[in-house]
């Protein structure tokens, strides 16, 4: 069993190498070797501070020279950016009408920037600063709430200040485009073996799809009520499930 300081060192090194775009298999191999070395040294009462007190960047530089630079991080970020764009676009197409505005595009760009660039920077900074500690989770949660608040504010402003209407689709047109994009994104997710993202997109679209079926030729108010109600129900179910899994994992570790 490694000490807390050694575990933090391994976590920080892993994050640093991941953010440099190194192969995960190579990182796991390095981590396993270091873990064995640190465990043996600690069991024999040797001082490991010469290793764990080394600056993470300097230590990562030693391995960077021997690892092939396969930038998996770039691939995943690109996929995540495209997925976020679909996540903020496709559900809105399952509505009684859809209007693409300049504000919608600006909102999508802003959302992508703060979630990918700012979000990844925040995660990396927290882990490298605090390691696997409570502060990382607390500040991470606070940062996540802040980012979510910025996204909500940006979306609110985009809906109330459209700036310029680019194109307006009627219900039939928007639904057809929505179905085509949903199928296309789902197919891409399956090809890239990221099925969970296809499921997430479908679940996000589901409240709008159900509301649309239940309010055929109905009022916009009823559509919004049903859609928002289902979104709230799904969110509560997700929170309960996440909490249940967290409790289950905690008990299994103990």
PDB file of C-alpha atoms in Angstrom:
ATOM      1  CA  UNK A   1       0.000   0.000   0.000  1.00  0.00           C
ATOM      2  CA  UNK A   2       1.537   3.278  -1.124  1.00  0.00           C
ATOM      3  CA  UNK A   3       1.643   6.392   1.018  1.00  0.00           C
ATOM      4  CA  UNK A   4      -0.622   9.326   0.202  1.00  0.00           C
ATOM      5  CA  UNK A   5       2.325  11.383  -1.093  1.00  0.00           C
ATOM      6  CA  UNK A   6       3.418   8.622  -3.480  1.00  0.00           C
ATOM      7  CA  UNK A   7      -0.133   8.120  -4.779  1.00  0.00           C
ATOM      8  CA  UNK A   8      -0.441  11.867  -5.421  1.00  0.00           C
ATOM      9  CA  UNK A   9       2.866  11.810  -7.290  1.00  0.00           C
ATOM     10  CA  UNK A  10       1.681   8.986  -9.575  1.00  0.00           C
ATOM     11  CA  UNK A  11      -1.663  10.710 -10.224  1.00  0.00           C
ATOM     12  CA  UNK A  12       0.042  13.996 -11.132  1.00  0.00           C
ATOM     13  CA  UNK A  13       2.547  12.236 -13.398  1.00  0.00           C
ATOM     14  CA  UNK A  14      -0.240  10.364 -15.174  1.00  0.00           C
ATOM     15  CA  UNK A  15      -2.182  13.588 -15.782  1.00  0.00           C
ATOM     16  CA  UNK A  16       0.914  15.427 -17.043  1.00  0.00           C
ATOM     17  CA  UNK A  17       1.718  12.644 -19.519  1.00  0.00           C
ATOM     18  CA  UNK A  18      -1.906  12.402 -20.675  1.00  0.00           C
ATOM     19  CA  UNK A  19      -2.034  16.134 -21.343  1.00  0.00           C
ATOM     20  CA  UNK A  20       1.137  15.767 -23.404  1.00  0.00           C
ATOM     21  CA  UNK A  21      -0.739  13.301 -25.599  1.00  0.00           C
ATOM     22  CA  UNK A  22       1.160  10.134 -24.680  1.00  0.00           C
ATOM     23  CA  UNK A  23      -0.158   6.624 -25.329  1.00  0.00           C
ATOM     24  CA  UNK A  24      -2.197   5.351 -22.398  1.00  0.00           C
ATOM     25  CA  UNK A  25      -0.583   1.909 -22.611  1.00  0.00           C
ATOM     26  CA  UNK A  26       2.881   3.447 -22.179  1.00  0.00           C
ATOM     27  CA  UNK A  27       1.687   5.612 -19.305  1.00  0.00           C
ATOM     28  CA  UNK A  28       0.231   2.575 -17.519  1.00  0.00           C
ATOM     29  CA  UNK A  29       3.503   0.702 -18.010  1.00  0.00           C
ATOM     30  CA  UNK A  30       5.517   3.589 -16.537  1.00  0.00           C
ATOM     31  CA  UNK A  31       3.069   3.956 -13.653  1.00  0.00           C
ATOM     32  CA  UNK A  32       3.185   0.223 -12.870  1.00  0.00           C
ATOM     33  CA  UNK A  33       7.002   0.221 -12.772  1.00  0.00           C
ATOM     34  CA  UNK A  34       7.136   3.313 -10.577  1.00  0.00           C
ATOM     35  CA  UNK A  35       4.434   1.930  -8.294  1.00  0.00           C
ATOM     36  CA  UNK A  36       6.358  -1.324  -7.780  1.00  0.00           C
ATOM     37  CA  UNK A  37       9.573   0.603  -7.130  1.00  0.00           C
ATOM     38  CA  UNK A  38       7.923   2.969  -4.628  1.00  0.00           C
ATOM     39  CA  UNK A  39       6.068   0.153  -2.833  1.00  0.00           C
ATOM     40  CA  UNK A  40       9.275  -1.869  -2.453  1.00  0.00           C
ATOM     41  CA  UNK A  41      11.217   1.163  -1.221  1.00  0.00           C
ATOM     42  CA  UNK A  42       8.533   2.144   1.313  1.00  0.00           C
ATOM     43  CA  UNK A  43       8.206  -1.425   2.616  1.00  0.00           C
ATOM     44  CA  UNK A  44      11.963  -1.505   3.206  1.00  0.00           C
ATOM     45  CA  UNK A  45      11.832   1.848   4.978  1.00  0.00           C
ATOM     46  CA  UNK A  46      13.815   3.697   2.323  1.00  0.00           C
ATOM     47  CA  UNK A  47      13.390   7.421   1.667  1.00  0.00           C
ATOM     48  CA  UNK A  48      11.427   8.018  -1.559  1.00  0.00           C
ATOM     49  CA  UNK A  49      11.372  11.824  -1.368  1.00  0.00           C
ATOM     50  CA  UNK A  50      14.150  12.043  -3.953  1.00  0.00           C
ATOM     51  CA  UNK A  51      11.584  10.713  -6.440  1.00  0.00           C
ATOM     52  CA  UNK A  52       8.253  12.153  -5.308  1.00  0.00           C
ATOM     53  CA  UNK A  53       9.680  15.613  -4.596  1.00  0.00           C
ATOM     54  CA  UNK A  54      10.991  15.913  -8.150  1.00  0.00           C
ATOM     55  CA  UNK A  55       8.968  18.506 -10.142  1.00  0.00           C
ATOM     56  CA  UNK A  56       6.354  16.676 -12.214  1.00  0.00           C
ATOM     57  CA  UNK A  57       7.259  18.474 -15.441  1.00  0.00           C
ATOM     58  CA  UNK A  58      10.942  17.623 -15.050  1.00  0.00           C
ATOM     59  CA  UNK A  59      10.119  13.968 -14.327  1.00  0.00           C
ATOM     60  CA  UNK A  60       7.720  13.786 -17.288  1.00  0.00           C
ATOM     61  CA  UNK A  61      10.439  15.189 -19.571  1.00  0.00           C
ATOM     62  CA  UNK A  62      12.550  12.099 -18.855  1.00  0.00           C
ATOM     63  CA  UNK A  63       9.851   9.822 -20.276  1.00  0.00           C
ATOM     64  CA  UNK A  64       8.819  12.111 -23.128  1.00  0.00           C
ATOM     65  CA  UNK A  65      12.098  11.373 -24.903  1.00  0.00           C
ATOM     66  CA  UNK A  66      11.324   7.644 -24.958  1.00  0.00           C
ATOM     67  CA  UNK A  67       7.577   7.707 -25.687  1.00  0.00           C
ATOM     68  CA  UNK A  68       6.038   8.009 -29.183  1.00  0.00           C
ATOM     69  CA  UNK A  69       4.051  11.229 -29.408  1.00  0.00           C
ATOM     70  CA  UNK A  70       0.657   9.876 -30.416  1.00  0.00           C
ATOM     71  CA  UNK A  71      -1.664  12.733 -29.605  1.00  0.00           C
ATOM     72  CA  UNK A  72      -4.698  10.852 -28.356  1.00  0.00           C
ATOM     73  CA  UNK A  73      -5.708  13.918 -26.400  1.00  0.00           C
ATOM     74  CA  UNK A  74      -6.160  15.928 -29.601  1.00  0.00           C
ATOM     75  CA  UNK A  75      -8.330  13.176 -31.082  1.00  0.00           C
ATOM     76  CA  UNK A  76     -10.567  12.996 -28.037  1.00  0.00           C
ATOM     77  CA  UNK A  77     -10.845  16.784 -27.771  1.00  0.00           C
ATOM     78  CA  UNK A  78     -11.870  17.009 -31.436  1.00  0.00           C
ATOM     79  CA  UNK A  79     -14.490  14.311 -30.918  1.00  0.00           C
ATOM     80  CA  UNK A  80     -15.696  15.995 -27.727  1.00  0.00           C
ATOM     81  CA  UNK A  81     -16.000  19.376 -29.486  1.00  0.00           C
ATOM     82  CA  UNK A  82     -18.088  17.872 -32.288  1.00  0.00           C
ATOM     83  CA  UNK A  83     -20.201  15.948 -29.787  1.00  0.00           C
ATOM     84  CA  UNK A  84     -20.879  19.086 -27.742  1.00  0.00           C
ATOM     85  CA  UNK A  85     -21.945  20.909 -30.891  1.00  0.00           C
ATOM     86  CA  UNK A  86     -24.388  18.073 -31.652  1.00  0.00           C
ATOM     87  CA  UNK A  87     -25.567  18.031 -28.031  1.00  0.00           C
ATOM     88  CA  UNK A  88     -26.483  21.723 -28.143  1.00  0.00           C
ATOM     89  CA  UNK A  89     -28.012  21.582 -31.634  1.00  0.00           C
ATOM     90  CA  UNK A  90     -29.796  18.280 -32.308  1.00  0.00           C
ATOM     91  CA  UNK A  91     -32.283  18.344 -29.359  1.00  0.00           C
ATOM     92  CA  UNK A  92     -33.566  21.785 -30.433  1.00  0.00           C
ATOM     93  CA  UNK A  93     -34.422  20.384 -33.865  1.00  0.00           C
ATOM     94  CA  UNK A  94     -37.100  18.173 -32.297  1.00  0.00           C
ATOM     95  CA  UNK A  95     -39.394  21.141 -31.801  1.00  0.00           C
ATOM     96  CA  UNK A  96     -42.385  22.766 -33.476  1.00  0.00           C
ATOM     97  CA  UNK A  97     -39.956  25.031 -35.331  1.00  0.00           C
ATOM     98  CA  UNK A  98     -36.257  25.829 -35.345  1.00  0.00           C
ATOM     99  CA  UNK A  99     -34.477  29.091 -36.080  1.00  0.00           C
ATOM    100  CA  UNK A 100     -30.735  29.216 -36.572  1.00  0.00           C
ATOM    101  CA  UNK A 101     -29.412  32.603 -35.490  1.00  0.00           C
ATOM    102  CA  UNK A 102     -26.027  34.273 -35.240  1.00  0.00           C
ATOM    103  CA  UNK A 103     -26.389  34.120 -31.445  1.00  0.00           C
ATOM    104  CA  UNK A 104     -26.882  30.341 -31.609  1.00  0.00           C
ATOM    105  CA  UNK A 105     -23.562  29.914 -33.419  1.00  0.00           C
ATOM    106  CA  UNK A 106     -21.749  32.327 -31.086  1.00  0.00           C
ATOM    107  CA  UNK A 107     -23.227  30.498 -28.076  1.00  0.00           C
ATOM    108  CA  UNK A 108     -22.012  27.136 -29.422  1.00  0.00           C
ATOM    109  CA  UNK A 109     -18.500  28.528 -29.967  1.00  0.00           C
ATOM    110  CA  UNK A 110     -18.445  30.094 -26.488  1.00  0.00           C
ATOM    111  CA  UNK A 111     -19.661  26.847 -24.896  1.00  0.00           C
ATOM    112  CA  UNK A 112     -17.011  24.799 -26.680  1.00  0.00           C
ATOM    113  CA  UNK A 113     -14.241  27.204 -25.672  1.00  0.00           C
ATOM    114  CA  UNK A 114     -15.060  27.312 -21.961  1.00  0.00           C
ATOM    115  CA  UNK A 115     -15.781  23.578 -21.638  1.00  0.00           C
ATOM    116  CA  UNK A 116     -12.775  22.331 -23.606  1.00  0.00           C
ATOM    117  CA  UNK A 117     -10.044  24.938 -23.121  1.00  0.00           C
ATOM    118  CA  UNK A 118     -10.971  26.392 -19.728  1.00  0.00           C
ATOM    119  CA  UNK A 119     -12.372  23.108 -18.410  1.00  0.00           C
ATOM    120  CA  UNK A 120      -9.311  21.029 -19.304  1.00  0.00           C
ATOM    121  CA  UNK A 121      -6.945  23.708 -18.006  1.00  0.00           C
ATOM    122  CA  UNK A 122      -8.838  23.805 -14.705  1.00  0.00           C
ATOM    123  CA  UNK A 123      -8.777  19.999 -14.320  1.00  0.00           C
ATOM    124  CA  UNK A 124      -5.053  19.799 -15.089  1.00  0.00           C
ATOM    125  CA  UNK A 125      -4.198  22.685 -12.756  1.00  0.00           C
ATOM    126  CA  UNK A 126      -6.227  21.268  -9.853  1.00  0.00           C
ATOM    127  CA  UNK A 127      -4.782  17.760 -10.116  1.00  0.00           C
ATOM    128  CA  UNK A 128      -1.195  18.963 -10.492  1.00  0.00           C
ATOM    129  CA  UNK A 129      -1.660  21.352  -7.549  1.00  0.00           C
ATOM    130  CA  UNK A 130      -3.646  19.273  -5.054  1.00  0.00           C
ATOM    131  CA  UNK A 131      -3.358  15.699  -6.363  1.00  0.00           C
ATOM    132  CA  UNK A 132      -6.066  13.218  -5.363  1.00  0.00           C
ATOM    133  CA  UNK A 133      -7.373  15.210  -2.400  1.00  0.00           C
ATOM    134  CA  UNK A 134     -10.679  16.666  -1.203  1.00  0.00           C
ATOM    135  CA  UNK A 135      -9.612  20.126  -2.389  1.00  0.00           C
ATOM    136  CA  UNK A 136      -9.429  18.835  -5.969  1.00  0.00           C
ATOM    137  CA  UNK A 137     -13.028  17.604  -5.836  1.00  0.00           C
ATOM    138  CA  UNK A 138     -14.335  20.670  -3.975  1.00  0.00           C
ATOM    139  CA  UNK A 139     -12.703  23.207  -6.298  1.00  0.00           C
ATOM    140  CA  UNK A 140     -13.544  21.006  -9.280  1.00  0.00           C
ATOM    141  CA  UNK A 141     -17.227  20.985  -8.297  1.00  0.00           C
ATOM    142  CA  UNK A 142     -17.181  24.752  -7.750  1.00  0.00           C
ATOM    143  CA  UNK A 143     -15.505  25.269 -11.123  1.00  0.00           C
ATOM    144  CA  UNK A 144     -18.017  22.950 -12.785  1.00  0.00           C
ATOM    145  CA  UNK A 145     -20.926  24.905 -11.288  1.00  0.00           C
ATOM    146  CA  UNK A 146     -19.358  28.161 -12.491  1.00  0.00           C
ATOM    147  CA  UNK A 147     -18.877  26.822 -16.026  1.00  0.00           C
ATOM    148  CA  UNK A 148     -22.436  25.466 -16.073  1.00  0.00           C
ATOM    149  CA  UNK A 149     -23.726  28.862 -14.923  1.00  0.00           C
ATOM    150  CA  UNK A 150     -21.824  30.583 -17.741  1.00  0.00           C
ATOM    151  CA  UNK A 151     -23.314  28.143 -20.263  1.00  0.00           C
ATOM    152  CA  UNK A 152     -26.852  28.754 -18.945  1.00  0.00           C
ATOM    153  CA  UNK A 153     -26.313  32.529 -19.053  1.00  0.00           C
ATOM    154  CA  UNK A 154     -24.898  32.339 -22.576  1.00  0.00           C
ATOM    155  CA  UNK A 155     -27.828  30.188 -23.750  1.00  0.00           C
ATOM    156  CA  UNK A 156     -30.324  32.588 -22.138  1.00  0.00           C
ATOM    157  CA  UNK A 157     -28.738  35.579 -23.891  1.00  0.00           C
ATOM    158  CA  UNK A 158     -28.630  33.703 -27.209  1.00  0.00           C
ATOM    159  CA  UNK A 159     -32.371  32.974 -27.043  1.00  0.00           C
ATOM    160  CA  UNK A 160     -33.359  36.512 -26.054  1.00  0.00           C
ATOM    161  CA  UNK A 161     -30.914  38.366 -28.317  1.00  0.00           C
ATOM    162  CA  UNK A 162     -30.817  36.457 -31.640  1.00  0.00           C
ATOM    163  CA  UNK A 163     -28.845  39.275 -33.389  1.00  0.00           C
ATOM    164  CA  UNK A 164     -29.515  37.907 -36.872  1.00  0.00           C
ATOM    165  CA  UNK A 165     -31.818  35.127 -38.109  1.00  0.00           C
ATOM    166  CA  UNK A 166     -29.987  32.937 -40.608  1.00  0.00           C
ATOM    167  CA  UNK A 167     -32.645  30.338 -41.426  1.00  0.00           C
ATOM    168  CA  UNK A 168     -36.007  29.198 -40.022  1.00  0.00           C
ATOM    169  CA  UNK A 169     -37.245  25.613 -40.386  1.00  0.00           C
ATOM    170  CA  UNK A 170     -40.830  24.476 -39.907  1.00  0.00           C
ATOM    171  CA  UNK A 171     -41.657  21.446 -37.769  1.00  0.00           C
ATOM    172  CA  UNK A 172     -41.339  18.882 -40.556  1.00  0.00           C
ATOM    173  CA  UNK A 173     -38.044  20.284 -41.842  1.00  0.00           C
ATOM    174  CA  UNK A 174     -36.459  20.621 -38.407  1.00  0.00           C
ATOM    175  CA  UNK A 175     -37.560  17.124 -37.353  1.00  0.00           C
ATOM    176  CA  UNK A 176     -36.131  15.549 -40.512  1.00  0.00           C
ATOM    177  CA  UNK A 177     -32.810  17.357 -40.044  1.00  0.00           C
ATOM    178  CA  UNK A 178     -32.838  16.334 -36.359  1.00  0.00           C
ATOM    179  CA  UNK A 179     -33.406  12.649 -37.167  1.00  0.00           C
ATOM    180  CA  UNK A 180     -30.682  12.643 -39.844  1.00  0.00           C
ATOM    181  CA  UNK A 181     -28.140  14.324 -37.530  1.00  0.00           C
ATOM    182  CA  UNK A 182     -29.062  12.034 -34.612  1.00  0.00           C
ATOM    183  CA  UNK A 183     -28.542   8.940 -36.789  1.00  0.00           C
ATOM    184  CA  UNK A 184     -25.274  10.348 -38.185  1.00  0.00           C
ATOM    185  CA  UNK A 185     -23.828  11.170 -34.748  1.00  0.00           C
ATOM    186  CA  UNK A 186     -24.949   7.777 -33.399  1.00  0.00           C
ATOM    187  CA  UNK A 187     -23.231   6.014 -36.307  1.00  0.00           C
ATOM    188  CA  UNK A 188     -19.998   7.966 -35.728  1.00  0.00           C
ATOM    189  CA  UNK A 189     -20.094   7.145 -31.997  1.00  0.00           C
ATOM    190  CA  UNK A 190     -20.454   3.425 -32.770  1.00  0.00           C
ATOM    191  CA  UNK A 191     -17.625   3.527 -35.320  1.00  0.00           C
ATOM    192  CA  UNK A 192     -15.341   5.239 -32.768  1.00  0.00           C
ATOM    193  CA  UNK A 193     -16.515   2.789 -30.056  1.00  0.00           C
ATOM    194  CA  UNK A 194     -17.983   5.606 -27.956  1.00  0.00           C
ATOM    195  CA  UNK A 195     -21.493   4.179 -27.523  1.00  0.00           C
ATOM    196  CA  UNK A 196     -22.080   6.026 -24.254  1.00  0.00           C
ATOM    197  CA  UNK A 197     -22.045   9.358 -26.122  1.00  0.00           C
ATOM    198  CA  UNK A 198     -24.737   8.109 -28.504  1.00  0.00           C
ATOM    199  CA  UNK A 199     -26.860   7.135 -25.499  1.00  0.00           C
ATOM    200  CA  UNK A 200     -26.319  10.539 -23.847  1.00  0.00           C
ATOM    201  CA  UNK A 201     -27.389  12.388 -27.007  1.00  0.00           C
ATOM    202  CA  UNK A 202     -30.483  10.194 -27.362  1.00  0.00           C
ATOM    203  CA  UNK A 203     -31.485  10.760 -23.721  1.00  0.00           C
ATOM    204  CA  UNK A 204     -31.042  14.528 -24.113  1.00  0.00           C
ATOM    205  CA  UNK A 205     -33.232  14.471 -27.248  1.00  0.00           C
ATOM    206  CA  UNK A 206     -35.852  12.154 -25.711  1.00  0.00           C
ATOM    207  CA  UNK A 207     -37.809  14.764 -23.667  1.00  0.00           C
ATOM    208  CA  UNK A 208     -38.252  16.960 -26.754  1.00  0.00           C
ATOM    209  CA  UNK A 209     -39.224  13.955 -28.891  1.00  0.00           C
ATOM    210  CA  UNK A 210     -41.839  12.765 -26.373  1.00  0.00           C
ATOM    211  CA  UNK A 211     -43.209  16.285 -25.918  1.00  0.00           C
ATOM    212  CA  UNK A 212     -43.448  16.655 -29.694  1.00  0.00           C
ATOM    213  CA  UNK A 213     -45.437  13.422 -30.073  1.00  0.00           C
ATOM    214  CA  UNK A 214     -47.786  14.299 -27.189  1.00  0.00           C
ATOM    215  CA  UNK A 215     -48.490  17.810 -28.479  1.00  0.00           C
ATOM    216  CA  UNK A 216     -48.977  17.263 -32.186  1.00  0.00           C
ATOM    217  CA  UNK A 217     -50.614  20.469 -33.435  1.00  0.00           C
ATOM    218  CA  UNK A 218     -50.768  21.544 -29.792  1.00  0.00           C
ATOM    219  CA  UNK A 219     -49.677  24.757 -28.139  1.00  0.00           C
ATOM    220  CA  UNK A 220     -46.084  25.817 -27.592  1.00  0.00           C
ATOM    221  CA  UNK A 221     -46.811  26.156 -23.853  1.00  0.00           C
ATOM    222  CA  UNK A 222     -47.818  22.504 -23.437  1.00  0.00           C
ATOM    223  CA  UNK A 223     -44.753  21.429 -25.408  1.00  0.00           C
ATOM    224  CA  UNK A 224     -42.436  23.400 -23.104  1.00  0.00           C
ATOM    225  CA  UNK A 225     -44.173  22.128 -19.943  1.00  0.00           C
ATOM    226  CA  UNK A 226     -43.864  18.472 -20.982  1.00  0.00           C
ATOM    227  CA  UNK A 227     -40.296  18.884 -22.236  1.00  0.00           C
ATOM    228  CA  UNK A 228     -39.069  20.679 -19.107  1.00  0.00           C
ATOM    229  CA  UNK A 229     -40.867  18.202 -16.818  1.00  0.00           C
ATOM    230  CA  UNK A 230     -39.190  15.242 -18.500  1.00  0.00           C
ATOM    231  CA  UNK A 231     -35.792  16.954 -18.390  1.00  0.00           C
ATOM    232  CA  UNK A 232     -36.203  17.521 -14.630  1.00  0.00           C
ATOM    233  CA  UNK A 233     -37.248  13.879 -14.098  1.00  0.00           C
ATOM    234  CA  UNK A 234     -34.271  12.565 -16.093  1.00  0.00           C
ATOM    235  CA  UNK A 235     -31.878  14.851 -14.222  1.00  0.00           C
ATOM    236  CA  UNK A 236     -33.187  13.695 -10.833  1.00  0.00           C
ATOM    237  CA  UNK A 237     -32.902  10.056 -11.951  1.00  0.00           C
ATOM    238  CA  UNK A 238     -29.322  10.659 -13.127  1.00  0.00           C
ATOM    239  CA  UNK A 239     -28.333  12.331  -9.833  1.00  0.00           C
ATOM    240  CA  UNK A 240     -29.890   9.501  -7.791  1.00  0.00           C
ATOM    241  CA  UNK A 241     -28.171   6.857  -9.938  1.00  0.00           C
ATOM    242  CA  UNK A 242     -24.794   8.638  -9.699  1.00  0.00           C
ATOM    243  CA  UNK A 243     -25.108   8.948  -5.912  1.00  0.00           C
ATOM    244  CA  UNK A 244     -26.098   5.268  -5.658  1.00  0.00           C
ATOM    245  CA  UNK A 245     -23.076   4.186  -7.717  1.00  0.00           C
ATOM    246  CA  UNK A 246     -20.774   6.411  -5.639  1.00  0.00           C
ATOM    247  CA  UNK A 247     -22.073   4.877  -2.397  1.00  0.00           C
ATOM    248  CA  UNK A 248     -21.792   1.386  -3.862  1.00  0.00           C
ATOM    249  CA  UNK A 249     -18.172   1.951  -4.964  1.00  0.00           C
ATOM    250  CA  UNK A 250     -17.268   3.470  -1.581  1.00  0.00           C
ATOM    251  CA  UNK A 251     -18.672   0.448   0.283  1.00  0.00           C
ATOM    252  CA  UNK A 252     -16.892  -2.015  -2.012  1.00  0.00           C
ATOM    253  CA  UNK A 253     -13.539  -0.262  -1.410  1.00  0.00           C
ATOM    254  CA  UNK A 254     -14.067  -0.355   2.351  1.00  0.00           C
TER     255      UNK A 254
END
